[in-house]
Amino acid sequence: MKKVYVALIADFLHAGHIKVLKKAYELGEVIVGLYTDKACAELNDVPYLDFEKRKAVVENLRFVSKVIPQDSASYRKNLLTLKPDYVVHGDDWKYNYKKKYREEVINLLKKWNGELIEIPYSKDIKDLKLKDELKRIGITTNMRLSRLRYLLNVKKILKIMEVHNALSALIVEYTKTEDNDSFDGMWSSSLTDSTAKGKPDIEAVDLTSRLNTINEIFEVTTKPLIFDGDTGGRIEHFPYKVKTLERIGVSAIIIEDKKGLKKNSLLGTEANQTQDSIENFCAKIKAGKNAQITEDFMIIARIESFILEKGIDDALKRAFAYVKAGADGIMIHSRKKDPDEIFEFINRFREKDSITPIVVVPTSFNKIRIDEFEKVGVNIVIYANHMLRSAYPGMKKVAEIILKNKRSFEAEKYCMPIKKILDLIPGTR
Ligand code: SPV
Ligand code: MG
């Protein structure tokens, strides 16, 4: 009996998979290398069903004789162990981001005269299309809520992008690079949600209004969302906030250790802002954690010591106290261009705590790449205001041009063609 190897994610089993497995079965005994959740993450294709759930389905298919884990996007380890006579795959990987793994498979198979068999993939069974369909159908509240923790478990670092309305969120939902990279989730920023509503970032936009924005975003997207909870408000009110956010499917709230009238952190000491005591802030974290109704919701504590120039020892002392009080993550903020204080904090925090997720918001220290953050142990990077800041300069310019020219012709080149605007919205055509 010949040995046949097929690697699968099998999040949504479809006719394409069956076609591949059927061909493999005709060739011999089929061993499926099922990508582990981490291997899927390497392919930027984190499944909705975890490994065990996917395994339960695949191992019961009649074409499959055995399922083993493939713990990397590369086939190398499993192929060297099994030395199969055949590897079977859809021919779509000749052209897409999996090309490099295909080349590796071909070279490995040469070592024992194995053969790669490729099955033509018809357009209508392309994975991508199925996933777009799923996005159109939507996602359940629980699935969206729990997805942030799941992503934190399977990916080394998450990229979160600011959204302030449904259209900006659609852009975040669908933007993808050639190697299948995309944003992992969304940030509901207090700064940009307030600004989009024409109000200052001082907790003047109330929770109901913030929730309206989020509901509109959730209607058209599937990615998880982190909520900028400002100071969290009064300790007595905070438990209600947590429950409300959970109920609509928000994955996490970040609260900052300031008190009184909050002003935006990027104003620093220019604004009159005060930091809460460690004791009070820990009590707020605890009140939130006690109120939570799901296991997956996260309360992340944001430290403002650098913003208020209180130094690294204060920041670290607060970080450890907040984790002890139950915080599910620590966000350390800075408004300096030079990232030294941020990196020193991360290194010193990681010496004592290798588990608690660290969040950074590199608005000022914007030259640091995602891989550099990953190397030092950051888990979440939030691009906190870029969708809003990139959208409005264009609007301002066009408003001025139309007034000056007394017609819109001159402004046309700064506007997106109507057809392209329509293409931003799935289901328009
Ligand atoms: C926000 O986006 O509202 C934030 C981050 O809180 S910052 O503006 O840098 O304070
Ligand atoms: Mg904010």
XYZ file of C-alpha atoms and ligand atoms in Angstrom:
440
model
C 0.000 0.000 0.000
C 1.439 3.398 -1.003
C 1.591 6.153 1.582
C -0.202 9.413 0.706
C 0.140 12.657 2.677
C -2.403 15.477 2.626
C -2.013 18.595 4.794
C -5.239 20.350 5.725
C -6.605 23.138 7.900
C -10.178 21.889 7.330
C -11.904 24.744 9.155
C -14.751 24.643 6.641
C -14.746 21.341 4.815
C -15.906 21.757 1.246
C -16.019 19.980 -2.103
C -12.403 20.979 -2.824
C -11.122 19.063 0.208
C -13.184 16.014 -0.735
C -11.814 16.104 -4.263
C -8.249 16.136 -2.901
C -8.919 13.384 -0.347
C -10.685 11.194 -2.888
C -7.738 11.399 -5.261
C -5.364 10.646 -2.370
C -7.469 7.589 -1.436
C -7.221 6.249 -4.961
C -3.431 6.407 -4.644
C -3.056 4.605 -1.299
C -3.365 4.970 2.462
C -4.217 8.578 3.343
C -2.492 10.285 6.251
C -3.769 13.789 6.933
C -1.352 16.263 8.488
C -3.830 18.540 10.225
C -2.348 21.987 10.826
C -2.224 22.827 14.515
C -3.769 26.159 15.493
C -0.257 27.663 15.711
C 0.646 26.333 12.261
C -2.527 27.956 10.904
C -1.442 31.216 12.509
C 1.875 30.960 10.634
C -0.192 30.947 7.452
C -2.189 33.939 8.736
C -5.238 31.731 8.553
C -6.407 31.222 12.132
C -9.371 28.815 12.034
C -12.697 29.247 13.783
C -12.646 25.639 14.990
C -9.739 24.536 17.168
C -7.500 21.551 16.414
C -9.498 18.942 18.335
C -12.796 19.942 16.726
C -11.288 19.870 13.242
C -9.614 16.529 13.986
C -12.905 14.965 15.099
C -14.385 15.763 11.686
C -11.437 14.788 9.488
C -10.653 11.467 11.179
C -14.205 10.316 10.513
C -14.002 10.818 6.774
C -13.964 7.498 4.982
C -11.010 8.426 2.734
C -8.772 9.157 5.725
C -6.877 6.420 7.517
C -5.003 8.544 10.051
C -4.749 12.170 11.270
C -1.504 13.505 12.680
C -0.674 17.093 13.675
C 1.381 19.246 11.336
C 2.813 21.742 13.792
C 4.322 24.168 11.323
C 3.351 25.723 8.009
C 6.335 23.823 6.606
C 5.786 20.153 5.705
C 9.423 19.303 6.453
C 9.104 17.505 9.796
C 6.187 15.252 8.829
C 7.523 14.474 5.364
C 10.961 13.486 6.716
C 9.298 11.209 9.283
C 6.750 9.588 6.945
C 8.594 9.673 3.609
C 5.268 9.349 1.744
C 5.051 8.144 -1.858
C 2.691 10.969 -2.678
C 1.686 14.393 -1.429
C -1.671 15.580 -2.782
C -2.697 19.259 -2.811
C -4.998 21.581 -4.761
C -3.112 23.404 -7.518
C -4.082 26.824 -6.118
C -0.846 26.912 -4.089
C 1.194 27.306 -7.282
C 0.145 30.928 -7.327
C -0.710 32.024 -3.805
C 1.158 32.762 -0.571
C 1.789 29.031 -0.013
C 4.172 28.912 -2.992
C 7.305 28.643 -0.853
C 5.945 25.615 1.028
C 5.137 23.949 -2.306
C 8.739 24.396 -3.436
C 9.984 22.885 -0.192
C 7.672 19.879 -0.637
C 8.921 19.275 -4.188
C 12.554 19.361 -3.028
C 11.929 17.069 -0.069
C 10.012 14.501 -2.148
C 12.967 14.248 -4.542
C 15.011 12.637 -1.752
C 12.972 9.410 -1.874
C 11.424 9.720 -5.336
C 8.084 10.801 -3.937
C 5.629 12.618 -6.157
C 3.489 15.729 -5.793
C 0.012 15.322 -7.255
C -1.917 18.555 -7.801
C -5.653 18.699 -8.252
C -7.142 21.548 -10.289
C -9.143 23.844 -8.062
C -12.234 25.346 -9.619
C -12.896 29.002 -8.844
C -16.158 28.440 -7.028
C -14.616 26.239 -4.333
C -11.807 28.566 -3.431
C -11.369 28.828 0.316
C -11.266 32.576 0.141
C -14.676 32.881 -1.364
C -16.169 30.651 1.298
C -14.640 32.806 4.000
C -16.013 35.962 2.422
C -19.416 34.307 2.386
C -19.049 33.550 6.062
C -18.186 37.164 6.753
C -21.375 38.182 5.058
C -23.409 35.833 7.243
C -21.758 37.224 10.365
C -20.476 35.838 13.634
C -22.062 35.025 16.969
C -21.498 37.234 19.980
C -19.654 34.523 21.905
C -17.432 33.549 19.039
C -16.329 37.131 18.490
C -15.812 37.745 22.208
C -13.665 34.649 22.752
C -11.639 35.087 19.589
C -9.192 37.590 21.119
C -8.009 35.156 23.796
C -7.847 32.387 21.211
C -5.736 34.552 18.890
C -3.440 35.462 21.792
C -2.895 31.737 22.395
C -2.072 30.833 18.832
C -0.256 33.911 17.540
C 2.896 35.486 18.907
C 1.683 39.032 18.369
C -1.604 40.635 17.321
C -2.052 43.712 15.150
C -5.082 45.758 16.159
C -6.339 48.722 14.105
C -8.428 51.676 15.198
C -12.004 51.941 13.917
C -14.465 54.765 14.501
C -17.410 53.771 12.308
C -18.643 50.875 10.209
C -16.873 51.974 7.033
C -13.457 52.242 8.692
C -14.146 48.835 10.260
C -14.944 47.317 6.856
C -11.568 48.500 5.609
C -9.893 46.828 8.596
C -11.951 43.655 8.049
C -10.982 43.202 4.411
C -7.482 44.675 4.023
C -5.025 41.904 3.215
C -1.440 41.681 1.938
C -0.172 39.309 -0.732
C 1.114 36.926 1.917
C -2.347 36.731 3.474
C -1.534 39.076 6.370
C -4.383 41.070 7.870
C -5.378 42.844 11.083
C -6.344 40.577 13.970
C -8.887 42.891 15.487
C -10.210 46.405 16.055
C -9.653 49.177 18.607
C -12.567 51.365 19.575
C -10.537 54.446 20.490
C -11.953 57.065 22.831
C -9.970 59.694 20.949
C -11.261 58.828 17.495
C -14.815 57.920 18.493
C -15.084 61.279 20.301
C -13.404 63.168 17.459
C -15.683 61.562 14.867
C -18.582 62.851 16.958
C -17.003 66.307 17.151
C -16.323 66.098 20.884
C -13.125 66.244 22.973
C -11.549 63.058 24.347
C -12.651 63.685 27.953
C -15.174 60.870 28.557
C -17.922 63.226 27.340
C -19.191 60.684 24.807
C -21.203 58.376 27.027
C -21.276 54.569 26.949
C -24.605 54.402 25.099
C -23.201 56.483 22.293
C -19.956 54.453 22.177
C -22.045 51.260 22.043
C -24.046 52.612 19.107
C -20.828 52.976 17.150
C -19.761 49.458 18.110
C -23.123 47.938 17.206
C -22.891 49.461 13.743
C -19.352 48.101 13.420
C -20.400 44.641 14.606
C -23.218 44.485 12.075
C -20.759 44.370 9.183
C -17.600 42.734 10.584
C -16.368 39.535 12.269
C -13.090 40.541 13.950
C -12.762 40.926 17.721
C -12.766 44.388 19.289
C -10.855 45.952 22.172
C -12.689 48.817 23.851
C -10.879 51.916 25.070
C -12.590 52.296 28.437
C -10.797 55.537 29.454
C -10.592 55.517 33.280
C -13.371 52.930 33.543
C -15.460 55.601 35.271
C -16.588 55.348 38.872
C -15.773 52.079 40.557
C -19.472 51.579 41.371
C -20.378 51.869 37.680
C -17.533 49.778 36.279
C -19.134 46.319 36.815
C -22.144 47.392 34.709
C -19.838 48.571 31.954
C -18.088 45.194 31.885
C -21.341 43.251 31.679
C -22.727 45.528 28.948
C -19.619 45.146 26.812
C -19.638 41.369 27.243
C -23.262 41.167 26.260
C -22.621 42.700 22.848
C -19.467 40.639 22.216
C -16.596 43.035 22.940
C -13.476 40.988 23.810
C -11.601 43.316 26.141
C -11.628 46.677 27.855
C -8.503 48.685 28.547
C -8.783 51.077 31.481
C -6.164 53.677 32.342
C -5.001 54.518 35.841
C -6.054 58.167 35.775
C -8.722 59.874 37.822
C -10.872 62.981 37.661
C -11.310 64.707 34.328
C -9.399 62.528 31.888
C -7.620 64.184 28.976
C -5.939 62.460 26.058
C -2.597 60.901 27.031
C -0.739 62.362 24.085
C -1.230 65.806 25.693
C 0.926 64.512 28.575
C 1.615 66.950 31.402
C 0.376 69.841 29.234
C -3.088 68.820 30.431
C -3.889 68.771 34.084
C -4.269 65.028 34.693
C -3.791 62.950 37.806
C -3.000 59.307 38.310
C -5.164 57.133 40.515
C -3.654 55.440 43.575
C -2.532 51.833 43.144
C -5.025 50.814 45.795
C -8.034 52.420 44.108
C -7.133 51.186 40.672
C -6.620 47.628 41.932
C -10.051 47.784 43.541
C -11.526 48.862 40.196
C -9.849 45.947 38.387
C -11.157 43.532 41.006
C -14.694 44.939 40.770
C -14.611 44.413 37.013
C -13.214 40.892 37.237
C -15.870 39.929 39.763
C -18.635 41.248 37.522
C -17.601 39.351 34.411
C -20.047 36.755 33.146
C -17.793 34.986 30.629
C -14.328 33.476 31.151
C -12.959 35.010 27.992
C -13.555 38.732 28.524
C -10.324 40.568 29.365
C -9.689 43.581 31.556
C -6.390 45.176 30.615
C -4.769 47.731 32.896
C -3.129 50.718 31.255
C -0.274 52.425 33.033
C 0.106 56.177 32.620
C 3.315 56.621 34.642
C 5.427 57.559 31.614
C 2.723 59.917 30.300
C 2.693 61.723 33.648
C 6.503 61.515 34.030
C 6.495 59.332 37.116
C 9.313 57.059 35.918
C 9.926 53.394 35.353
C 9.939 52.222 38.960
C 6.435 53.591 39.449
C 5.309 51.979 36.173
C 6.700 48.563 37.156
C 5.323 48.725 40.681
C 1.880 49.460 39.269
C 2.146 46.735 36.619
C 2.850 43.986 39.146
C 0.136 45.259 41.495
C -2.444 45.367 38.693
C -1.607 41.823 37.569
C -1.942 40.668 41.171
C -5.354 42.355 41.342
C -6.488 40.256 38.373
C -5.663 42.311 35.258
C -5.578 40.085 32.169
C -2.976 42.238 30.480
C -0.866 45.366 30.863
C -0.779 48.289 28.480
C 2.229 50.521 28.852
C 1.945 53.912 27.198
C 4.479 56.577 26.278
C 4.360 59.729 24.189
C 8.090 59.821 23.443
C 9.432 59.220 19.942
C 12.354 57.378 21.480
C 11.170 53.902 22.520
C 13.828 53.389 25.209
C 11.518 53.756 28.211
C 8.995 51.366 26.651
C 11.629 48.730 25.905
C 13.192 49.058 29.350
C 9.766 48.566 30.927
C 9.034 45.511 28.776
C 12.399 43.897 29.517
C 12.116 44.464 33.247
C 8.489 43.310 33.339
C 9.292 40.194 31.331
C 12.166 39.280 33.725
C 9.521 38.586 36.358
C 6.397 37.823 34.321
C 6.626 35.870 31.097
C 2.901 35.248 30.699
C 0.740 38.357 31.127
C 0.030 39.895 27.716
C 1.705 43.258 27.084
C -0.016 45.870 24.921
C 1.687 48.854 23.289
C 0.312 51.811 21.333
C 3.154 53.068 19.145
C 1.665 56.371 17.975
C 4.801 58.310 18.951
C 7.458 55.586 18.701
C 6.191 54.708 15.248
C 9.453 53.548 13.702
C 9.364 50.259 15.616
C 8.254 47.374 13.460
C 5.937 44.614 14.581
C 8.755 42.002 14.545
C 10.835 44.142 16.924
C 7.931 44.258 19.376
C 7.448 40.513 18.988
C 11.112 39.858 19.795
C 10.928 41.587 23.181
C 7.677 39.889 24.202
C 4.893 42.319 23.288
C 1.603 40.516 22.512
C -0.679 43.238 21.160
C 0.167 46.301 19.077
C -2.601 48.873 18.662
C -2.492 51.396 15.828
C -4.752 53.696 17.768
C -5.894 56.524 15.494
C -4.607 56.022 11.971
C -7.890 55.369 10.148
C -9.317 58.633 11.387
C -6.145 60.650 10.900
C -5.759 59.443 7.338
C -9.392 60.056 6.380
C -9.911 63.672 7.364
C -7.039 65.586 5.695
C -8.647 64.636 2.369
C -12.051 65.936 3.437
C -10.607 69.212 4.662
C -8.728 69.768 1.439
C -11.746 68.988 -0.762
C -13.997 71.330 1.260
C -11.486 74.164 0.745
C -11.010 73.435 -2.972
C -14.756 73.444 -3.727
C -15.277 76.741 -1.946
C -12.304 78.355 -3.646
C -13.157 77.138 -7.170
C -16.921 77.498 -6.820
C -17.302 74.005 -8.348
C -16.211 70.435 -7.601
C -14.210 69.659 -10.756
C -10.820 70.553 -9.196
C -11.573 68.396 -6.149
C -12.338 65.286 -8.176
C -8.749 64.021 -8.175
C -8.727 63.933 -4.381
C -11.916 61.841 -4.256
C -12.344 58.108 -4.565
C -14.324 57.198 -7.702
C -17.937 56.348 -6.871
C -17.433 52.807 -8.222
C -14.552 52.207 -5.817
C -16.568 53.517 -2.893
C -19.309 51.044 -3.751
C -16.740 48.242 -3.864
C -15.842 48.953 -0.236
C -19.253 47.640 0.717
C -19.758 43.911 0.228
C -23.061 43.021 -1.384
C -23.484 46.347 -3.219
C -23.334 44.787 -6.676
C -7.096 56.385 22.270
O -6.913 55.935 21.138
O -8.097 57.017 22.593
C -6.099 56.149 23.327
C -4.686 56.039 22.955
O -6.471 56.146 24.477
S -3.967 57.617 23.110
O -4.697 58.518 22.240
O -2.586 57.496 22.713
O -4.077 58.036 24.497
Mg -8.391 56.909 24.765
